[in-house]
CSV table of C-alpha atoms and ligand atoms in Angstrom, one decimal:
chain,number,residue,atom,x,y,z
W,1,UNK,CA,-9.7,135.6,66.2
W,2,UNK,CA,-6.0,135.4,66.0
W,3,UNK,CA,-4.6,131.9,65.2
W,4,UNK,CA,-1.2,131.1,67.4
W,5,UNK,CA,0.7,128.6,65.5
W,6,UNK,CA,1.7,125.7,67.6
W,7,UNK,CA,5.3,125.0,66.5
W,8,UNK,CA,5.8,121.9,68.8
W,9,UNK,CA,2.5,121.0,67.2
W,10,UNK,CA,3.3,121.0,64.0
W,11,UNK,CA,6.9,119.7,64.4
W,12,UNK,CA,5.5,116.7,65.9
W,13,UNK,CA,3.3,115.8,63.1
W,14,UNK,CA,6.4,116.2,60.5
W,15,UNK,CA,8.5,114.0,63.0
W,16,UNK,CA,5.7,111.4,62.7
W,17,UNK,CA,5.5,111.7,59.2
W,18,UNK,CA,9.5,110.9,59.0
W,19,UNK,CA,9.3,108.0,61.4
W,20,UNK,CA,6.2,106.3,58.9
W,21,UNK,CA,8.3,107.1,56.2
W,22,UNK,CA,11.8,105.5,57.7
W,23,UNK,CA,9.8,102.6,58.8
W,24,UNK,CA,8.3,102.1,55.4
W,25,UNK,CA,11.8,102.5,53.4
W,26,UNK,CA,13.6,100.2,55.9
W,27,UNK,CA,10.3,97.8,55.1
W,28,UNK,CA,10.2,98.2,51.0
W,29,UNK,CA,14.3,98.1,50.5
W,30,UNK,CA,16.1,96.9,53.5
W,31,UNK,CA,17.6,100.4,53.7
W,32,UNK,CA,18.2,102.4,57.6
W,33,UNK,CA,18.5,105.7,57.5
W,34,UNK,CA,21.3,106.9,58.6
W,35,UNK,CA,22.3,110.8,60.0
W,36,UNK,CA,25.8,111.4,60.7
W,37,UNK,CA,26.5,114.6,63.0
W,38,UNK,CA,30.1,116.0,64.0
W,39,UNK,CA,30.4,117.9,66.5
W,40,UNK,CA,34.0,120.1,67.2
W,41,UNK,CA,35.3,121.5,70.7
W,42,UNK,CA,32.7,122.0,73.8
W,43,UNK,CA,31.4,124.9,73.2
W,44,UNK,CA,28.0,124.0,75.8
W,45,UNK,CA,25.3,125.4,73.7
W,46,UNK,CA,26.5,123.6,70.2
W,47,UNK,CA,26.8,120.2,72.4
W,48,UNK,CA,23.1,120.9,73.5
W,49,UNK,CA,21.8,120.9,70.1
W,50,UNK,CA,23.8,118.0,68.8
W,51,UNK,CA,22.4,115.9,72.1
W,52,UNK,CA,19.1,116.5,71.1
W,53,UNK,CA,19.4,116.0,66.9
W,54,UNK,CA,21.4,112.4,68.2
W,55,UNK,CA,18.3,111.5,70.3
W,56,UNK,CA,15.7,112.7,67.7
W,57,UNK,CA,17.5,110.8,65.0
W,58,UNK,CA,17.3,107.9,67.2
W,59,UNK,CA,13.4,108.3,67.7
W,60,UNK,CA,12.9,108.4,64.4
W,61,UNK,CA,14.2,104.9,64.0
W,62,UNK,CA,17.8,106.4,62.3
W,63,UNK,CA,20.9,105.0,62.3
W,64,UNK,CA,22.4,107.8,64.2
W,65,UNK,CA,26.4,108.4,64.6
W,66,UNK,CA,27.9,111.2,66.9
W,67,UNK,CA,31.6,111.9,66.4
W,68,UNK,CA,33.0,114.4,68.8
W,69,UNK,CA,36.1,115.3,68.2
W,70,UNK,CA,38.4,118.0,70.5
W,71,UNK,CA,38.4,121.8,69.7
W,72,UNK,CA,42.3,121.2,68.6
W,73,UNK,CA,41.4,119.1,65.7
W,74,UNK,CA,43.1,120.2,62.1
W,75,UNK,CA,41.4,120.9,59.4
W,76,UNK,CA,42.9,117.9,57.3
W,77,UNK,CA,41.4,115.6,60.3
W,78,UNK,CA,37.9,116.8,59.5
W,79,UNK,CA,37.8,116.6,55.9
W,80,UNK,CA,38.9,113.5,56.2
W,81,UNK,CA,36.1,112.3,58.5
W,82,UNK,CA,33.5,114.2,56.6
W,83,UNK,CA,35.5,112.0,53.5
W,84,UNK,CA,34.6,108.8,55.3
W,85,UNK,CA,31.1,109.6,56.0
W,86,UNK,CA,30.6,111.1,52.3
W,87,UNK,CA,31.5,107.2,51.3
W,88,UNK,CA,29.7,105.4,53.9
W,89,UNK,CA,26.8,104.1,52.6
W,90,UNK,CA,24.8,103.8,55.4
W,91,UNK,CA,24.9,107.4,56.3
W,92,UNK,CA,22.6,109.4,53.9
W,93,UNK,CA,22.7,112.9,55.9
W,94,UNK,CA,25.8,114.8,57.4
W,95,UNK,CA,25.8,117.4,59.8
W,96,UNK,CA,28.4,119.8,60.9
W,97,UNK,CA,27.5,121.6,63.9
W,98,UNK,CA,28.3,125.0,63.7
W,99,UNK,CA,30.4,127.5,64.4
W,100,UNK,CA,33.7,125.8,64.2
W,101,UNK,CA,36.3,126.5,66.4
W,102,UNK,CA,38.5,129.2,65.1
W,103,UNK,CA,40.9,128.3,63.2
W,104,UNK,CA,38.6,125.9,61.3
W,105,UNK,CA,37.6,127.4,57.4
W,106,UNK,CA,33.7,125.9,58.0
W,107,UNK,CA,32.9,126.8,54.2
W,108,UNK,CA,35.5,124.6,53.0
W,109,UNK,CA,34.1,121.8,55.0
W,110,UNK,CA,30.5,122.7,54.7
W,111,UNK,CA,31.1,122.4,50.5
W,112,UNK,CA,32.9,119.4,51.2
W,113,UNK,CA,30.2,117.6,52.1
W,114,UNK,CA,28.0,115.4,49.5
W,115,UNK,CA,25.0,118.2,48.4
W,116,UNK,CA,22.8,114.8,48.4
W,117,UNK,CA,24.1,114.1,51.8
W,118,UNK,CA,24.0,118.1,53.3
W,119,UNK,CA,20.7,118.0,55.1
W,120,UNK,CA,21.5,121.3,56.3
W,121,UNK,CA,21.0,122.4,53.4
W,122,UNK,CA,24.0,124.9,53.0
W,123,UNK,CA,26.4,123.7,49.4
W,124,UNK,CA,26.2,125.7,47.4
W,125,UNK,CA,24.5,122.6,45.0
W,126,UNK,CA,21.4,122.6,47.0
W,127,UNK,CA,21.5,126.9,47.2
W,128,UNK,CA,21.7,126.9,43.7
W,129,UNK,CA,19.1,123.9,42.9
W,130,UNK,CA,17.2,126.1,45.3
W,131,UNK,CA,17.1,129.5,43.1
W,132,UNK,CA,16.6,127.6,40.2
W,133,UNK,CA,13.1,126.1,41.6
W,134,UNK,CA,15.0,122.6,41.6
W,135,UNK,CA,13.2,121.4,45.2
W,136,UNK,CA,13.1,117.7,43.4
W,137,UNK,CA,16.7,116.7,44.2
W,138,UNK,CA,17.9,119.8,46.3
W,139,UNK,CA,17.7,119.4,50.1
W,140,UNK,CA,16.6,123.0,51.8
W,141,UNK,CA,17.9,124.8,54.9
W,142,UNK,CA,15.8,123.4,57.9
W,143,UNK,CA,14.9,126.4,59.4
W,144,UNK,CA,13.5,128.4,56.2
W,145,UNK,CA,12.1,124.8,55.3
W,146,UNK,CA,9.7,124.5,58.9
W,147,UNK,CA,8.7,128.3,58.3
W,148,UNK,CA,7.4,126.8,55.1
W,149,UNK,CA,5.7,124.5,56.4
W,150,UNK,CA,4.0,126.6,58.3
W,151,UNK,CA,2.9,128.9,55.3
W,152,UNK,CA,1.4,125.8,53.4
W,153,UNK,CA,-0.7,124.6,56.0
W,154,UNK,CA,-2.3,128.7,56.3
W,155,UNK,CA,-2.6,129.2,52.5
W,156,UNK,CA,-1.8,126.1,50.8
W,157,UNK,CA,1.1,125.4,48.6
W,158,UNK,CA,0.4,128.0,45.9
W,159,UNK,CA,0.8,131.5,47.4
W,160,UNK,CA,-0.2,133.3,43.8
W,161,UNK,CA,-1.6,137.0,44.6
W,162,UNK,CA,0.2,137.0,47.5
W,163,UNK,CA,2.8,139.6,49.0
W,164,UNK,CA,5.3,138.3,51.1
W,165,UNK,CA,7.9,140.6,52.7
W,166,UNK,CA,11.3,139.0,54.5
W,167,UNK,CA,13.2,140.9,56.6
W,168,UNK,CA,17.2,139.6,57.0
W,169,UNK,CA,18.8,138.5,53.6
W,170,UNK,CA,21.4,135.9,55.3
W,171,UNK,CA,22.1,132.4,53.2
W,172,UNK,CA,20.9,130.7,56.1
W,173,UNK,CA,17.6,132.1,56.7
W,174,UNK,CA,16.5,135.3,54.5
W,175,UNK,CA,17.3,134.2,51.4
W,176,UNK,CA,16.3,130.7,50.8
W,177,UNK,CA,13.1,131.2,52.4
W,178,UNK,CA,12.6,134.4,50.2
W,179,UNK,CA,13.1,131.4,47.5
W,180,UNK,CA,10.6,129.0,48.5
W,181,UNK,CA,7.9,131.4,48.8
W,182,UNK,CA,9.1,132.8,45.3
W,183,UNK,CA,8.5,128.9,44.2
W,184,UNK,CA,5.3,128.6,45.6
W,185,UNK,CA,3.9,132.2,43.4
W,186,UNK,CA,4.4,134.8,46.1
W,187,UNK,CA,5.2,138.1,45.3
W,188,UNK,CA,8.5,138.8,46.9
W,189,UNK,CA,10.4,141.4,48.9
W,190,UNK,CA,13.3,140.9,50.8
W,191,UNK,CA,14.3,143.8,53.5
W,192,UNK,CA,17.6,144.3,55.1
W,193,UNK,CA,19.5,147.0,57.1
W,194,UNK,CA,19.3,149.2,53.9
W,195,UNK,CA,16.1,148.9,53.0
W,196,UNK,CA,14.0,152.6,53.4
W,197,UNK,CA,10.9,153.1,55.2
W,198,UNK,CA,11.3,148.9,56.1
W,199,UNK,CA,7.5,149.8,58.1
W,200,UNK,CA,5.8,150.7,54.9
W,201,UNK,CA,7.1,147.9,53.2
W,202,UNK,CA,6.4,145.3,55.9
W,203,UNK,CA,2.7,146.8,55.6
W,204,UNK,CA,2.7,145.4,52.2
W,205,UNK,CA,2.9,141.9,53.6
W,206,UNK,CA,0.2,139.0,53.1
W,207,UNK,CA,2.8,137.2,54.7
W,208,UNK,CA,5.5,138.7,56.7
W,209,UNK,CA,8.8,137.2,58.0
W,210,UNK,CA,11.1,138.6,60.4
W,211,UNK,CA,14.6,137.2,61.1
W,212,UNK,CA,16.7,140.1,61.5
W,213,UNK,CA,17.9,139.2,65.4
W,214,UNK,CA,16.8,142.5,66.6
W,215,UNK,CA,13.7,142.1,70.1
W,216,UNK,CA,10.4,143.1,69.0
W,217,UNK,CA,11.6,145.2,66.0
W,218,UNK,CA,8.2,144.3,64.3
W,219,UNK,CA,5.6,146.7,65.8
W,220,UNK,CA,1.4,146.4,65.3
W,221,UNK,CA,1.1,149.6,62.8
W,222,UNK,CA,3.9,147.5,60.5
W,223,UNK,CA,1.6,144.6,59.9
W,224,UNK,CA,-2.0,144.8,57.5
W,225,UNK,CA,-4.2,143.8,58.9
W,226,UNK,CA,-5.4,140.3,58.5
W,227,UNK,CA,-1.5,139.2,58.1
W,228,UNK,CA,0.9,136.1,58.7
W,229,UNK,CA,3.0,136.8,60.4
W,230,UNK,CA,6.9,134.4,61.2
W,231,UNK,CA,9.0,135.4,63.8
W,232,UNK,CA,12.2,133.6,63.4
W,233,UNK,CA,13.9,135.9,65.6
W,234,UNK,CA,15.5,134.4,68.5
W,235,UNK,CA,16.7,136.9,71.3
W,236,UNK,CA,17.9,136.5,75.0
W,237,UNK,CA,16.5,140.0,76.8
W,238,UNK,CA,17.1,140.8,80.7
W,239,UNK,CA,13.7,140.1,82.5
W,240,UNK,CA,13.9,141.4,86.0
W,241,UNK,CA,10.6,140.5,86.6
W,242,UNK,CA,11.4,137.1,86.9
W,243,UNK,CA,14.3,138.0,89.7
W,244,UNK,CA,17.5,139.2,89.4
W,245,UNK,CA,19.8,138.5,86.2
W,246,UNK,CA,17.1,136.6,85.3
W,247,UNK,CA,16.8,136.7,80.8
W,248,UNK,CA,13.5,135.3,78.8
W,249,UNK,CA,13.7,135.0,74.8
W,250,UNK,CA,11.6,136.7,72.7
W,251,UNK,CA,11.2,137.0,68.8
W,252,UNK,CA,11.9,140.1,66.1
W,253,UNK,CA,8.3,140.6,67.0
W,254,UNK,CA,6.4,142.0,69.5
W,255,UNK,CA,3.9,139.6,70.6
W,256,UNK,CA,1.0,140.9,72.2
W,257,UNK,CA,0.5,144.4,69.7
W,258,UNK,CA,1.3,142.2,66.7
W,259,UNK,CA,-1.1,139.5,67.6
W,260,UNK,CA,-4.1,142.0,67.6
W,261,UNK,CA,-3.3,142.8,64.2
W,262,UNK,CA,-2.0,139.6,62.3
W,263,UNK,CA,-4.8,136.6,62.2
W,264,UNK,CA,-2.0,133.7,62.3
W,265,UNK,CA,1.2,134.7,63.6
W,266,UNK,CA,4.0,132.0,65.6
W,267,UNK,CA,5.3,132.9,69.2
W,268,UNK,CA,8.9,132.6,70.4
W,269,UNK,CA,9.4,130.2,71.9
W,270,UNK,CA,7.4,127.6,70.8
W,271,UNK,CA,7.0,128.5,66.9
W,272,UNK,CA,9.5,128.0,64.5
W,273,UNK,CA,12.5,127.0,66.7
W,274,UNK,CA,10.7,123.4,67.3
W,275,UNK,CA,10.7,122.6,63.3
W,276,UNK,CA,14.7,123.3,62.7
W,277,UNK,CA,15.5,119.6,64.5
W,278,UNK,CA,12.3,118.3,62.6
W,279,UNK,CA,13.6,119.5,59.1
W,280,UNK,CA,16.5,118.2,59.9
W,281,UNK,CA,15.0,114.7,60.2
W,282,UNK,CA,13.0,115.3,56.9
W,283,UNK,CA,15.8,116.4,54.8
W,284,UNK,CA,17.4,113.1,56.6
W,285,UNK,CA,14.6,110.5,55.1
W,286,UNK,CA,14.4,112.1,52.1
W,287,UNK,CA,18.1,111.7,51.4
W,288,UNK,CA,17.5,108.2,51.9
W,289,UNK,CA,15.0,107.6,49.6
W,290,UNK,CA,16.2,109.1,46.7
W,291,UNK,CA,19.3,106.7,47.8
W,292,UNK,CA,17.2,103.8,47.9
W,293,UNK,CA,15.6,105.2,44.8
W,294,UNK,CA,12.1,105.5,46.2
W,295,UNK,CA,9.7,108.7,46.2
W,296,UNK,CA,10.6,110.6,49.5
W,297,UNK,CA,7.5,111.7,51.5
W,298,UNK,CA,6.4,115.6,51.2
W,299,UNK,CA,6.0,117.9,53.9
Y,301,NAP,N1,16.2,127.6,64.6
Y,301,NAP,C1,15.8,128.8,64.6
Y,301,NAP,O1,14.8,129.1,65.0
Y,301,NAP,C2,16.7,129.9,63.9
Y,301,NAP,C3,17.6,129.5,62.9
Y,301,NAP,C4,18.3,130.5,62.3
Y,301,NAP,C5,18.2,131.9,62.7
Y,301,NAP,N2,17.4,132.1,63.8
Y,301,NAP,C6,17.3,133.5,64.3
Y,301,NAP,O2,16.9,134.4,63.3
Y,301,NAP,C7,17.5,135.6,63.4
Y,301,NAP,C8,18.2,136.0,62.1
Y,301,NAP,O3,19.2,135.0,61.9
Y,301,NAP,P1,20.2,135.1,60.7
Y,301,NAP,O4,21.2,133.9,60.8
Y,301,NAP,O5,19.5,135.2,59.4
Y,301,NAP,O6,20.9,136.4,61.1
Y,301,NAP,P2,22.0,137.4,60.3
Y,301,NAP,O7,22.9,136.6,59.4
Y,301,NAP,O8,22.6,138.2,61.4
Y,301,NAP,O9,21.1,138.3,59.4
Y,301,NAP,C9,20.3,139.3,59.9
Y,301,NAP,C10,19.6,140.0,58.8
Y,301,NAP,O10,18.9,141.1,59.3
Y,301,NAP,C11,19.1,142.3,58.7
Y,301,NAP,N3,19.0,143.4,59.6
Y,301,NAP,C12,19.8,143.7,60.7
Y,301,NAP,N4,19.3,144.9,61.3
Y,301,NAP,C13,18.2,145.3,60.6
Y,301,NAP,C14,17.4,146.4,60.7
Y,301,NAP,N5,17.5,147.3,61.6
Y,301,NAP,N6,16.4,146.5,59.7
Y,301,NAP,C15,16.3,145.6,58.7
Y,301,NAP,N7,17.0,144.5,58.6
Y,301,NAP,C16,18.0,144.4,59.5
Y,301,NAP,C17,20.6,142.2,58.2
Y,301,NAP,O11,20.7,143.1,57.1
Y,301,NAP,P3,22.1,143.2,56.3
Y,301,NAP,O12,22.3,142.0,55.5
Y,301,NAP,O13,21.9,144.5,55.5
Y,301,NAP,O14,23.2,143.3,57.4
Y,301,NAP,C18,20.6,140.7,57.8
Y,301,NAP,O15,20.2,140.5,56.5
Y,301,NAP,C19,18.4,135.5,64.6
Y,301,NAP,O16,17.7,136.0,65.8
Y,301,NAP,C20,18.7,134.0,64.8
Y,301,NAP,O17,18.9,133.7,66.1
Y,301,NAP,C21,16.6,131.2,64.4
């Protein structure tokens, strides 16, 4: 019997976890927790996300802050906001939506803000506390960081014995996540666009990750048998049958074969797309407890 990971599921139960923990810290020190995200132009999508991070900050009982500023804002202008909110106190995570509009430099304003404060987990600090198995004081990229979370509650934190293949080597997905499951004992590959005979090696897999942005590249007779299996492919394909122009998302993964292969494997949508905005909100309370100099909750 195939288990189908419930991402909304699971991302609730973190988001519950983050609003005990904010209501405990605000209890025990006095201290809100405070999120900060900035948000540049009006590109639709980017405002989408940022609408629903403000609102989830809010549920969690956060302090949150929006600034929008217009797509013709300099690149002095924002450092210099992401300046005041490095040296607010009350804000203990920043976010920068991304992509900037061109001609922003996004890296130079991405390592500009606080590492204890980037709960996107993108400085090159928290990268680098990251690789060197430092996961006490670095915060990690939300989206490699819910994946995880779903690998602990199938195997349990320590993955020793275990071969775990990802496919993508990006800094925003493939290789922080090959990190964490490196941390947590996993034997590790990591696949790309040069990688030879990628089947044979994804065949390898206890645990197999695919975030490549390619629809259904994963096929059944890539996956052993008794697998785990992440999609964290997210892809917009036409779907006539659903009328005309008509587009449905699907993972790097194809569902259906995969599923009678894999015994735990997430769908798309649904499975690790729900636990970005939820990391987010974790990485957020744990800022502000080490802050506040209090043990941050696990999850
Ligand atoms: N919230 C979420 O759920 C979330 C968050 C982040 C990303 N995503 C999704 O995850 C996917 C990957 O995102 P990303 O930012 O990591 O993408 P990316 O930066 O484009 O990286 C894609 C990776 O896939 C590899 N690749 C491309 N074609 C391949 C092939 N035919 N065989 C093997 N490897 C191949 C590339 O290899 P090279 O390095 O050799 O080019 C690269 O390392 C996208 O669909 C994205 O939308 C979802």
């Amino acid at each position: 019997m195939t288990t189908v990971i419930d991402g909304k599921n699971v991302a609730a139960s973190v988001i519950q976890t983050v609003k005990s923990a904010t209501a405990a810290l605000e209890k025990s020190s006095g201290v809100t927790t405070g999120l900060a995200v900035v948000i540049v132009g009006d590109d639709p999508a980017s405002h989408a996300y940022v609408g629903s991070k403000s609102r989830m900050a809010k549920e969690c009982g956060f302090k949150s802050v929006q600034h929008t500023l217009p797509a013709e804002t300099k690149q002095e202008e924002l450092a210099a906001l992401v300046a005041t909110l490095n040296a607010d106190p009350s804000i203990h995570g920043i976010l920068v939506q991304l992509p900037l509009p061109k001609p922003l430099d996004s890296e130079a304003i991405i390592q500009s803000i606080l590492p204890e404060k980037d709960v996107d987990g993108l400085s090159v600090v928290n990268a680098g506390k990251l690789a060197t198995g430092d996961l006490k004081t670095g915060l990690v990229s939300c989206t490699p960081a819910g994946a995880m979370v779903f690998v602990r509650r199938t195997h349990g934190e320590d993955l020793s014995g275990l071969n775990a293949v990802v496919i993508g080597r990006s800094n925003l997905f493939g290789k922080p996540m090959a990190q964490l499951l490196l941390n947590a004992n996993a034997t590790v590959t990591i696949a790309h666009s040069r990688t030879k005979n990628l089947a044979e090696v994804c065949r390898n897999a206890d645990i197999l990750v695919a975030a490549v942005g390619r629809p259904e590249m994963v096929r059944a007779d890539w996956v052993k048998s008794g697998a785990t299996v992440i999609d964290v492919g997210i892809n917009r394909v036409p779907a006539p049958e659903r009328g005309e122009g008509k587009t449905r998302l699907v993972g790097d993964v194809a569902f259906e074969e995969v599923s009678a292969v894999a015994s735990t494997i997430t769908p798309v949508p649904g499975g690790v797309g729900p636990m970005t905005i939820a990391m987010l909100m974790a990485n957020t309370v744990i800022a502000a407890h080490r802050t506040a100099g209090q043990t941050p909750p696990q999850f």
